[in-house]
């Protein structure tokens, strides 16, 4: 199991603001990091799966970076929109055929119009 | 689009009843997971499976049991429901490999009265 910390726990921003939040994990024994978005009344949906140190992935206005040496990943949202309101979950894992997908507590983002 | 289905979506049942929550996926995924989320709380892994005839307990102790007789089917059973079992239960599946995304079902919201 990789212990994971997500911060902040919750965040309120205005429409149009850019924002970011953090997923921290032990840097040893790391293999991959997953980011998911979970909107109210819907199922969690994968945003990114990242494995390489220094990797940066982008999907529309959302991007993520990964630092495996220091054990953190940032998720950025540029120009937040109300539809970005959701809980953002990260799940690091140590790989291997027997890995299990366990999540942090998440960051609850609310974008006010 | 994810092809993973959970039934029922909502269930209200009396204490002491036996219940089975169904989860089926048509993607041929070997890995399947059950998560539990209490209101306002984080997503906890309670069971997972690497494939047919493989089941493991997750990070959160649960009185539920699971079975995996067929690749596509991963039902969760509570032999005697109690009010403390009231929660949302989410099922997910993924291909093998630590860097593959998981797909989630819509969840079952269980209320035990």
PDB file of C-alpha atoms in Angstrom:
ATOM      1  CA  UNK A   1       0.000   0.000   0.000  1.00  0.00           C
ATOM      2  CA  UNK A   2       1.290   3.474  -0.839  1.00  0.00           C
ATOM      3  CA  UNK A   3       0.149   6.118   1.657  1.00  0.00           C
ATOM      4  CA  UNK A   4      -1.219   9.083  -0.204  1.00  0.00           C
ATOM      5  CA  UNK A   5      -2.020  12.618   0.928  1.00  0.00           C
ATOM      6  CA  UNK A   6      -4.114  15.019  -1.113  1.00  0.00           C
ATOM      7  CA  UNK A   7      -4.289  18.731  -0.455  1.00  0.00           C
ATOM      8  CA  UNK A   8      -6.216  20.821  -0.033  1.00  0.00           C
ATOM      9  CA  UNK A   9      -9.209  18.782   1.121  1.00  0.00           C
ATOM     10  CA  UNK A  10     -11.554  21.285  -0.464  1.00  0.00           C
ATOM     11  CA  UNK A  11     -11.267  24.335  -2.617  1.00  0.00           C
ATOM     12  CA  UNK A  12     -13.679  27.046  -3.755  1.00  0.00           C
ATOM     13  CA  UNK A  13     -12.759  29.142  -6.789  1.00  0.00           C
ATOM     14  CA  UNK A  14     -14.529  31.566  -9.068  1.00  0.00           C
ATOM     15  CA  UNK A  15     -15.302  30.760 -12.665  1.00  0.00           C
ATOM     16  CA  UNK A  16     -12.305  31.663 -14.789  1.00  0.00           C
ATOM     17  CA  UNK A  17      -9.741  31.172 -12.014  1.00  0.00           C
ATOM     18  CA  UNK A  18      -6.927  28.727 -12.534  1.00  0.00           C
ATOM     19  CA  UNK A  19      -6.233  26.328  -9.727  1.00  0.00           C
ATOM     20  CA  UNK A  20      -4.058  23.419  -8.729  1.00  0.00           C
ATOM     21  CA  UNK A  21      -3.882  20.759  -6.085  1.00  0.00           C
ATOM     22  CA  UNK A  22      -1.430  18.184  -4.876  1.00  0.00           C
ATOM     23  CA  UNK A  23      -1.103  14.446  -4.468  1.00  0.00           C
ATOM     24  CA  UNK A  24       1.834  13.344  -2.278  1.00  0.00           C
ATOM     25  CA  UNK A  25       3.077   9.778  -1.963  1.00  0.00           C
ATOM     26  CA  UNK A  26       6.189   7.889  -0.820  1.00  0.00           C
ATOM     27  CA  UNK A  27       8.792   8.150  -3.576  1.00  0.00           C
ATOM     28  CA  UNK A  28      10.208   4.699  -2.957  1.00  0.00           C
ATOM     29  CA  UNK A  29       8.615   1.716  -4.639  1.00  0.00           C
ATOM     30  CA  UNK A  30       6.549   3.841  -7.020  1.00  0.00           C
ATOM     31  CA  UNK A  31       5.271   2.572 -10.360  1.00  0.00           C
ATOM     32  CA  UNK A  32       2.270   4.573 -11.545  1.00  0.00           C
ATOM     33  CA  UNK A  33      -0.087   7.339 -10.496  1.00  0.00           C
ATOM     34  CA  UNK A  34      -3.740   7.595 -11.480  1.00  0.00           C
ATOM     35  CA  UNK A  35      -5.896  10.753 -11.389  1.00  0.00           C
ATOM     36  CA  UNK A  36      -9.686  10.452 -11.422  1.00  0.00           C
ATOM     37  CA  UNK A  37     -12.506  12.981 -11.472  1.00  0.00           C
ATOM     38  CA  UNK A  38     -15.673  12.152  -9.553  1.00  0.00           C
ATOM     39  CA  UNK A  39     -18.668  14.350 -10.207  1.00  0.00           C
ATOM     40  CA  UNK A  40     -21.664  14.234  -7.913  1.00  0.00           C
ATOM     41  CA  UNK A  41     -24.180  11.541  -8.887  1.00  0.00           C
ATOM     42  CA  UNK A  42     -21.768  10.077 -11.443  1.00  0.00           C
ATOM     43  CA  UNK A  43     -19.024   7.449 -11.437  1.00  0.00           C
ATOM     44  CA  UNK A  44     -15.331   8.239 -11.026  1.00  0.00           C
ATOM     45  CA  UNK A  45     -13.713   8.734 -14.412  1.00  0.00           C
ATOM     46  CA  UNK A  46     -10.016   8.396 -15.251  1.00  0.00           C
ATOM     47  CA  UNK A  47      -8.184  11.572 -16.209  1.00  0.00           C
ATOM     48  CA  UNK A  48      -4.567  10.470 -16.406  1.00  0.00           C
ATOM     49  CA  UNK A  49      -2.271   7.552 -15.678  1.00  0.00           C
ATOM     50  CA  UNK A  50       1.338   8.633 -15.299  1.00  0.00           C
ATOM     51  CA  UNK A  51       4.487   6.610 -14.799  1.00  0.00           C
ATOM     52  CA  UNK A  52       7.556   8.621 -15.792  1.00  0.00           C
ATOM     53  CA  UNK A  53       9.334  11.197 -13.661  1.00  0.00           C
ATOM     54  CA  UNK A  54       8.859  14.619 -15.205  1.00  0.00           C
ATOM     55  CA  UNK A  55       5.895  13.446 -17.226  1.00  0.00           C
ATOM     56  CA  UNK A  56       3.233  15.995 -18.040  1.00  0.00           C
ATOM     57  CA  UNK A  57      -0.177  15.082 -19.414  1.00  0.00           C
ATOM     58  CA  UNK A  58      -2.934  17.324 -20.679  1.00  0.00           C
ATOM     59  CA  UNK A  59      -6.625  16.919 -21.440  1.00  0.00           C
ATOM     60  CA  UNK A  60      -8.282  20.164 -22.503  1.00  0.00           C
ATOM     61  CA  UNK A  61      -7.902  22.676 -19.674  1.00  0.00           C
ATOM     62  CA  UNK A  62      -6.669  20.054 -17.219  1.00  0.00           C
ATOM     63  CA  UNK A  63      -3.045  19.006 -16.941  1.00  0.00           C
ATOM     64  CA  UNK A  64      -0.945  17.025 -14.509  1.00  0.00           C
ATOM     65  CA  UNK A  65       2.734  16.729 -13.687  1.00  0.00           C
ATOM     66  CA  UNK A  66       4.614  13.984 -11.911  1.00  0.00           C
ATOM     67  CA  UNK A  67       7.736  14.068  -9.745  1.00  0.00           C
ATOM     68  CA  UNK A  68       8.571  10.538  -8.684  1.00  0.00           C
ATOM     69  CA  UNK A  69      11.863  11.489  -6.997  1.00  0.00           C
ATOM     70  CA  UNK A  70      10.189  13.739  -4.445  1.00  0.00           C
ATOM     71  CA  UNK A  71       6.865  11.921  -4.474  1.00  0.00           C
ATOM     72  CA  UNK A  72       4.226  14.344  -5.705  1.00  0.00           C
ATOM     73  CA  UNK A  73       1.914  15.101  -8.573  1.00  0.00           C
ATOM     74  CA  UNK A  74       0.131  18.354  -9.329  1.00  0.00           C
ATOM     75  CA  UNK A  75      -3.183  18.657 -11.102  1.00  0.00           C
ATOM     76  CA  UNK A  76      -3.839  22.017 -12.780  1.00  0.00           C
ATOM     77  CA  UNK A  77      -7.098  23.392 -14.094  1.00  0.00           C
ATOM     78  CA  UNK A  78      -6.852  26.470 -16.292  1.00  0.00           C
ATOM     79  CA  UNK A  79      -9.835  28.808 -16.433  1.00  0.00           C
ATOM     80  CA  UNK A  80     -12.082  26.773 -14.129  1.00  0.00           C
ATOM     81  CA  UNK A  81     -15.683  26.292 -15.188  1.00  0.00           C
ATOM     82  CA  UNK A  82     -18.659  25.252 -13.020  1.00  0.00           C
ATOM     83  CA  UNK A  83     -18.654  21.866 -14.769  1.00  0.00           C
ATOM     84  CA  UNK A  84     -15.169  21.256 -13.330  1.00  0.00           C
ATOM     85  CA  UNK A  85     -16.746  21.023  -9.882  1.00  0.00           C
ATOM     86  CA  UNK A  86     -15.979  17.510  -8.661  1.00  0.00           C
ATOM     87  CA  UNK A  87     -13.807  15.521  -6.304  1.00  0.00           C
ATOM     88  CA  UNK A  88     -10.382  14.820  -7.777  1.00  0.00           C
ATOM     89  CA  UNK A  89      -8.832  11.570  -6.589  1.00  0.00           C
ATOM     90  CA  UNK A  90      -5.325  10.272  -6.990  1.00  0.00           C
ATOM     91  CA  UNK A  91      -4.119   6.703  -6.609  1.00  0.00           C
ATOM     92  CA  UNK A  92      -0.405   5.874  -6.632  1.00  0.00           C
ATOM     93  CA  UNK A  93       0.608   2.249  -6.825  1.00  0.00           C
ATOM     94  CA  UNK A  94       3.763   0.214  -6.580  1.00  0.00           C
ATOM     95  CA  UNK A  95       3.071  -1.925  -9.604  1.00  0.00           C
ATOM     96  CA  UNK A  96       3.435  -5.628  -9.990  1.00  0.00           C
ATOM     97  CA  UNK A  97       0.776  -8.062 -11.061  1.00  0.00           C
ATOM     98  CA  UNK A  98      -0.831  -7.946  -7.624  1.00  0.00           C
ATOM     99  CA  UNK A  99      -1.213  -4.180  -7.285  1.00  0.00           C
ATOM    100  CA  UNK A 100      -4.481  -2.793  -5.979  1.00  0.00           C
ATOM    101  CA  UNK A 101      -6.014   0.575  -6.777  1.00  0.00           C
ATOM    102  CA  UNK A 102      -6.408   2.543  -3.549  1.00  0.00           C
ATOM    103  CA  UNK A 103      -7.320   6.221  -3.482  1.00  0.00           C
ATOM    104  CA  UNK A 104      -6.450   9.277  -1.460  1.00  0.00           C
ATOM    105  CA  UNK A 105      -9.196  11.230   0.288  1.00  0.00           C
ATOM    106  CA  UNK A 106      -9.525  13.539  -2.685  1.00  0.00           C
ATOM    107  CA  UNK A 107      -9.781  17.276  -3.236  1.00  0.00           C
ATOM    108  CA  UNK A 108     -13.316  18.628  -3.528  1.00  0.00           C
ATOM    109  CA  UNK A 109     -13.346  21.488  -6.028  1.00  0.00           C
ATOM    110  CA  UNK A 110     -16.283  23.861  -6.237  1.00  0.00           C
ATOM    111  CA  UNK A 111     -16.299  26.416  -9.044  1.00  0.00           C
ATOM    112  CA  UNK A 112     -18.713  29.258  -8.439  1.00  0.00           C
ATOM    113  CA  UNK A 113     -20.276  30.954 -11.475  1.00  0.00           C
TER     114      UNK A 113
ATOM    115  CA  UNK B   1     -17.791   4.361 -22.960  1.00  0.00           C
ATOM    116  CA  UNK B   2     -17.453   2.058 -19.975  1.00  0.00           C
ATOM    117  CA  UNK B   3     -19.381  -1.197 -20.099  1.00  0.00           C
ATOM    118  CA  UNK B   4     -19.665  -1.983 -16.438  1.00  0.00           C
ATOM    119  CA  UNK B   5     -23.028  -2.290 -14.776  1.00  0.00           C
ATOM    120  CA  UNK B   6     -24.217  -2.441 -11.227  1.00  0.00           C
ATOM    121  CA  UNK B   7     -27.630  -3.488 -10.001  1.00  0.00           C
ATOM    122  CA  UNK B   8     -29.598  -2.416  -8.189  1.00  0.00           C
ATOM    123  CA  UNK B   9     -28.857   1.313  -8.238  1.00  0.00           C
ATOM    124  CA  UNK B  10     -30.761   1.841  -5.001  1.00  0.00           C
ATOM    125  CA  UNK B  11     -31.780  -0.674  -2.361  1.00  0.00           C
ATOM    126  CA  UNK B  12     -33.615  -0.214   0.908  1.00  0.00           C
ATOM    127  CA  UNK B  13     -33.764  -3.403   2.920  1.00  0.00           C
ATOM    128  CA  UNK B  14     -34.544  -4.551   6.435  1.00  0.00           C
ATOM    129  CA  UNK B  15     -32.009  -5.656   9.021  1.00  0.00           C
ATOM    130  CA  UNK B  16     -31.079  -9.314   8.851  1.00  0.00           C
ATOM    131  CA  UNK B  17     -31.818  -9.804   5.168  1.00  0.00           C
ATOM    132  CA  UNK B  18     -29.313 -11.388   2.822  1.00  0.00           C
ATOM    133  CA  UNK B  19     -28.429  -9.204  -0.145  1.00  0.00           C
ATOM    134  CA  UNK B  20     -26.312  -9.527  -3.246  1.00  0.00           C
ATOM    135  CA  UNK B  21     -25.070  -6.530  -5.179  1.00  0.00           C
ATOM    136  CA  UNK B  22     -24.381  -7.341  -8.794  1.00  0.00           C
ATOM    137  CA  UNK B  23     -21.501  -6.077 -10.915  1.00  0.00           C
ATOM    138  CA  UNK B  24     -20.902  -7.104 -14.511  1.00  0.00           C
ATOM    139  CA  UNK B  25     -18.500  -5.876 -17.153  1.00  0.00           C
ATOM    140  CA  UNK B  26     -18.308  -6.699 -20.842  1.00  0.00           C
ATOM    141  CA  UNK B  27     -14.753  -5.471 -21.454  1.00  0.00           C
ATOM    142  CA  UNK B  28     -13.056  -8.763 -20.603  1.00  0.00           C
ATOM    143  CA  UNK B  29     -11.127  -7.137 -17.774  1.00  0.00           C
ATOM    144  CA  UNK B  30      -9.258  -9.458 -15.440  1.00  0.00           C
ATOM    145  CA  UNK B  31      -9.115  -7.056 -12.497  1.00  0.00           C
ATOM    146  CA  UNK B  32     -12.230  -6.064 -10.616  1.00  0.00           C
ATOM    147  CA  UNK B  33     -12.728  -4.043  -7.439  1.00  0.00           C
ATOM    148  CA  UNK B  34     -15.376  -3.198  -4.875  1.00  0.00           C
ATOM    149  CA  UNK B  35     -15.237   0.113  -3.043  1.00  0.00           C
ATOM    150  CA  UNK B  36     -17.343   1.452  -0.209  1.00  0.00           C
ATOM    151  CA  UNK B  37     -18.049   5.097   0.406  1.00  0.00           C
ATOM    152  CA  UNK B  38     -19.869   6.332   3.477  1.00  0.00           C
ATOM    153  CA  UNK B  39     -21.561   9.738   3.080  1.00  0.00           C
ATOM    154  CA  UNK B  40     -18.970  12.503   2.972  1.00  0.00           C
ATOM    155  CA  UNK B  41     -16.119  10.073   3.393  1.00  0.00           C
ATOM    156  CA  UNK B  42     -13.396   8.729   1.172  1.00  0.00           C
ATOM    157  CA  UNK B  43     -13.522   5.767  -1.185  1.00  0.00           C
ATOM    158  CA  UNK B  44     -12.296   2.609   0.532  1.00  0.00           C
ATOM    159  CA  UNK B  45     -11.254  -0.596  -1.239  1.00  0.00           C
ATOM    160  CA  UNK B  46     -13.041  -3.565   0.350  1.00  0.00           C
ATOM    161  CA  UNK B  47     -12.457  -6.394  -2.149  1.00  0.00           C
ATOM    162  CA  UNK B  48     -10.562  -7.029  -5.357  1.00  0.00           C
ATOM    163  CA  UNK B  49      -9.924  -9.825  -7.798  1.00  0.00           C
ATOM    164  CA  UNK B  50      -7.127 -10.561 -10.268  1.00  0.00           C
ATOM    165  CA  UNK B  51      -9.197 -12.981 -12.277  1.00  0.00           C
ATOM    166  CA  UNK B  52     -11.455 -16.007 -12.102  1.00  0.00           C
ATOM    167  CA  UNK B  53     -11.317 -17.792  -8.729  1.00  0.00           C
ATOM    168  CA  UNK B  54      -9.143 -15.034  -7.252  1.00  0.00           C
ATOM    169  CA  UNK B  55     -10.467 -12.750  -4.514  1.00  0.00           C
ATOM    170  CA  UNK B  56      -8.636 -10.644  -1.949  1.00  0.00           C
ATOM    171  CA  UNK B  57      -9.696  -8.414   0.908  1.00  0.00           C
ATOM    172  CA  UNK B  58      -9.046  -4.721   0.509  1.00  0.00           C
ATOM    173  CA  UNK B  59      -7.792  -2.086   2.905  1.00  0.00           C
ATOM    174  CA  UNK B  60     -11.073  -1.622   4.772  1.00  0.00           C
ATOM    175  CA  UNK B  61     -12.406  -4.580   6.694  1.00  0.00           C
ATOM    176  CA  UNK B  62     -15.845  -5.568   5.486  1.00  0.00           C
ATOM    177  CA  UNK B  63     -18.365  -8.190   6.529  1.00  0.00           C
ATOM    178  CA  UNK B  64     -19.290  -8.669   2.888  1.00  0.00           C
ATOM    179  CA  UNK B  65     -17.985 -11.499   0.716  1.00  0.00           C
ATOM    180  CA  UNK B  66     -17.329 -11.695  -3.007  1.00  0.00           C
ATOM    181  CA  UNK B  67     -16.947 -14.373  -5.630  1.00  0.00           C
ATOM    182  CA  UNK B  68     -15.441 -14.486  -9.102  1.00  0.00           C
ATOM    183  CA  UNK B  69     -16.660 -17.528 -10.962  1.00  0.00           C
ATOM    184  CA  UNK B  70     -16.773 -15.781 -14.331  1.00  0.00           C
ATOM    185  CA  UNK B  71     -14.530 -13.053 -15.697  1.00  0.00           C
ATOM    186  CA  UNK B  72     -17.400 -10.678 -16.315  1.00  0.00           C
ATOM    187  CA  UNK B  73     -19.187 -11.068 -12.987  1.00  0.00           C
ATOM    188  CA  UNK B  74     -18.107  -9.983  -9.474  1.00  0.00           C
ATOM    189  CA  UNK B  75     -21.046 -10.051  -7.050  1.00  0.00           C
ATOM    190  CA  UNK B  76     -20.847  -8.829  -3.464  1.00  0.00           C
ATOM    191  CA  UNK B  77     -22.948 -10.504  -0.765  1.00  0.00           C
ATOM    192  CA  UNK B  78     -23.992  -9.500   2.721  1.00  0.00           C
ATOM    193  CA  UNK B  79     -25.368 -12.510   4.579  1.00  0.00           C
ATOM    194  CA  UNK B  80     -27.186 -10.454   7.192  1.00  0.00           C
ATOM    195  CA  UNK B  81     -27.575  -6.769   6.514  1.00  0.00           C
ATOM    196  CA  UNK B  82     -27.219  -4.278   9.346  1.00  0.00           C
ATOM    197  CA  UNK B  83     -27.752  -0.504   9.508  1.00  0.00           C
ATOM    198  CA  UNK B  84     -23.951  -0.097   9.709  1.00  0.00           C
ATOM    199  CA  UNK B  85     -23.800  -1.485   6.158  1.00  0.00           C
ATOM    200  CA  UNK B  86     -25.666   1.547   4.865  1.00  0.00           C
ATOM    201  CA  UNK B  87     -23.320   3.045   2.289  1.00  0.00           C
ATOM    202  CA  UNK B  88     -22.592   3.479  -1.382  1.00  0.00           C
ATOM    203  CA  UNK B  89     -20.876   0.537  -3.057  1.00  0.00           C
ATOM    204  CA  UNK B  90     -18.910   1.077  -6.272  1.00  0.00           C
ATOM    205  CA  UNK B  91     -17.580  -1.607  -8.574  1.00  0.00           C
ATOM    206  CA  UNK B  92     -14.700  -1.091 -11.009  1.00  0.00           C
ATOM    207  CA  UNK B  93     -12.657  -3.098 -13.483  1.00  0.00           C
ATOM    208  CA  UNK B  94      -9.408  -2.744 -15.387  1.00  0.00           C
ATOM    209  CA  UNK B  95      -7.008  -4.581 -17.620  1.00  0.00           C
ATOM    210  CA  UNK B  96      -3.979  -6.132 -15.928  1.00  0.00           C
ATOM    211  CA  UNK B  97      -1.093  -3.750 -15.460  1.00  0.00           C
ATOM    212  CA  UNK B  98      -0.583  -1.003 -12.936  1.00  0.00           C
ATOM    213  CA  UNK B  99      -0.778   1.769 -15.510  1.00  0.00           C
ATOM    214  CA  UNK B 100      -4.176   0.957 -16.972  1.00  0.00           C
ATOM    215  CA  UNK B 101      -7.189   3.026 -16.066  1.00  0.00           C
ATOM    216  CA  UNK B 102     -10.103   1.585 -14.149  1.00  0.00           C
ATOM    217  CA  UNK B 103     -13.711   1.927 -15.242  1.00  0.00           C
ATOM    218  CA  UNK B 104     -16.414   2.371 -12.641  1.00  0.00           C
ATOM    219  CA  UNK B 105     -20.023   1.320 -12.463  1.00  0.00           C
ATOM    220  CA  UNK B 106     -22.776   3.698 -11.418  1.00  0.00           C
ATOM    221  CA  UNK B 107     -22.803   2.418  -7.868  1.00  0.00           C
ATOM    222  CA  UNK B 108     -25.387   0.900  -5.551  1.00  0.00           C
ATOM    223  CA  UNK B 109     -26.721   3.033  -2.750  1.00  0.00           C
ATOM    224  CA  UNK B 110     -27.689   0.666   0.049  1.00  0.00           C
ATOM    225  CA  UNK B 111     -29.836   1.626   3.009  1.00  0.00           C
ATOM    226  CA  UNK B 112     -30.455  -0.903   5.750  1.00  0.00           C
ATOM    227  CA  UNK B 113     -33.331  -0.010   8.057  1.00  0.00           C
TER     228      UNK B 113
END
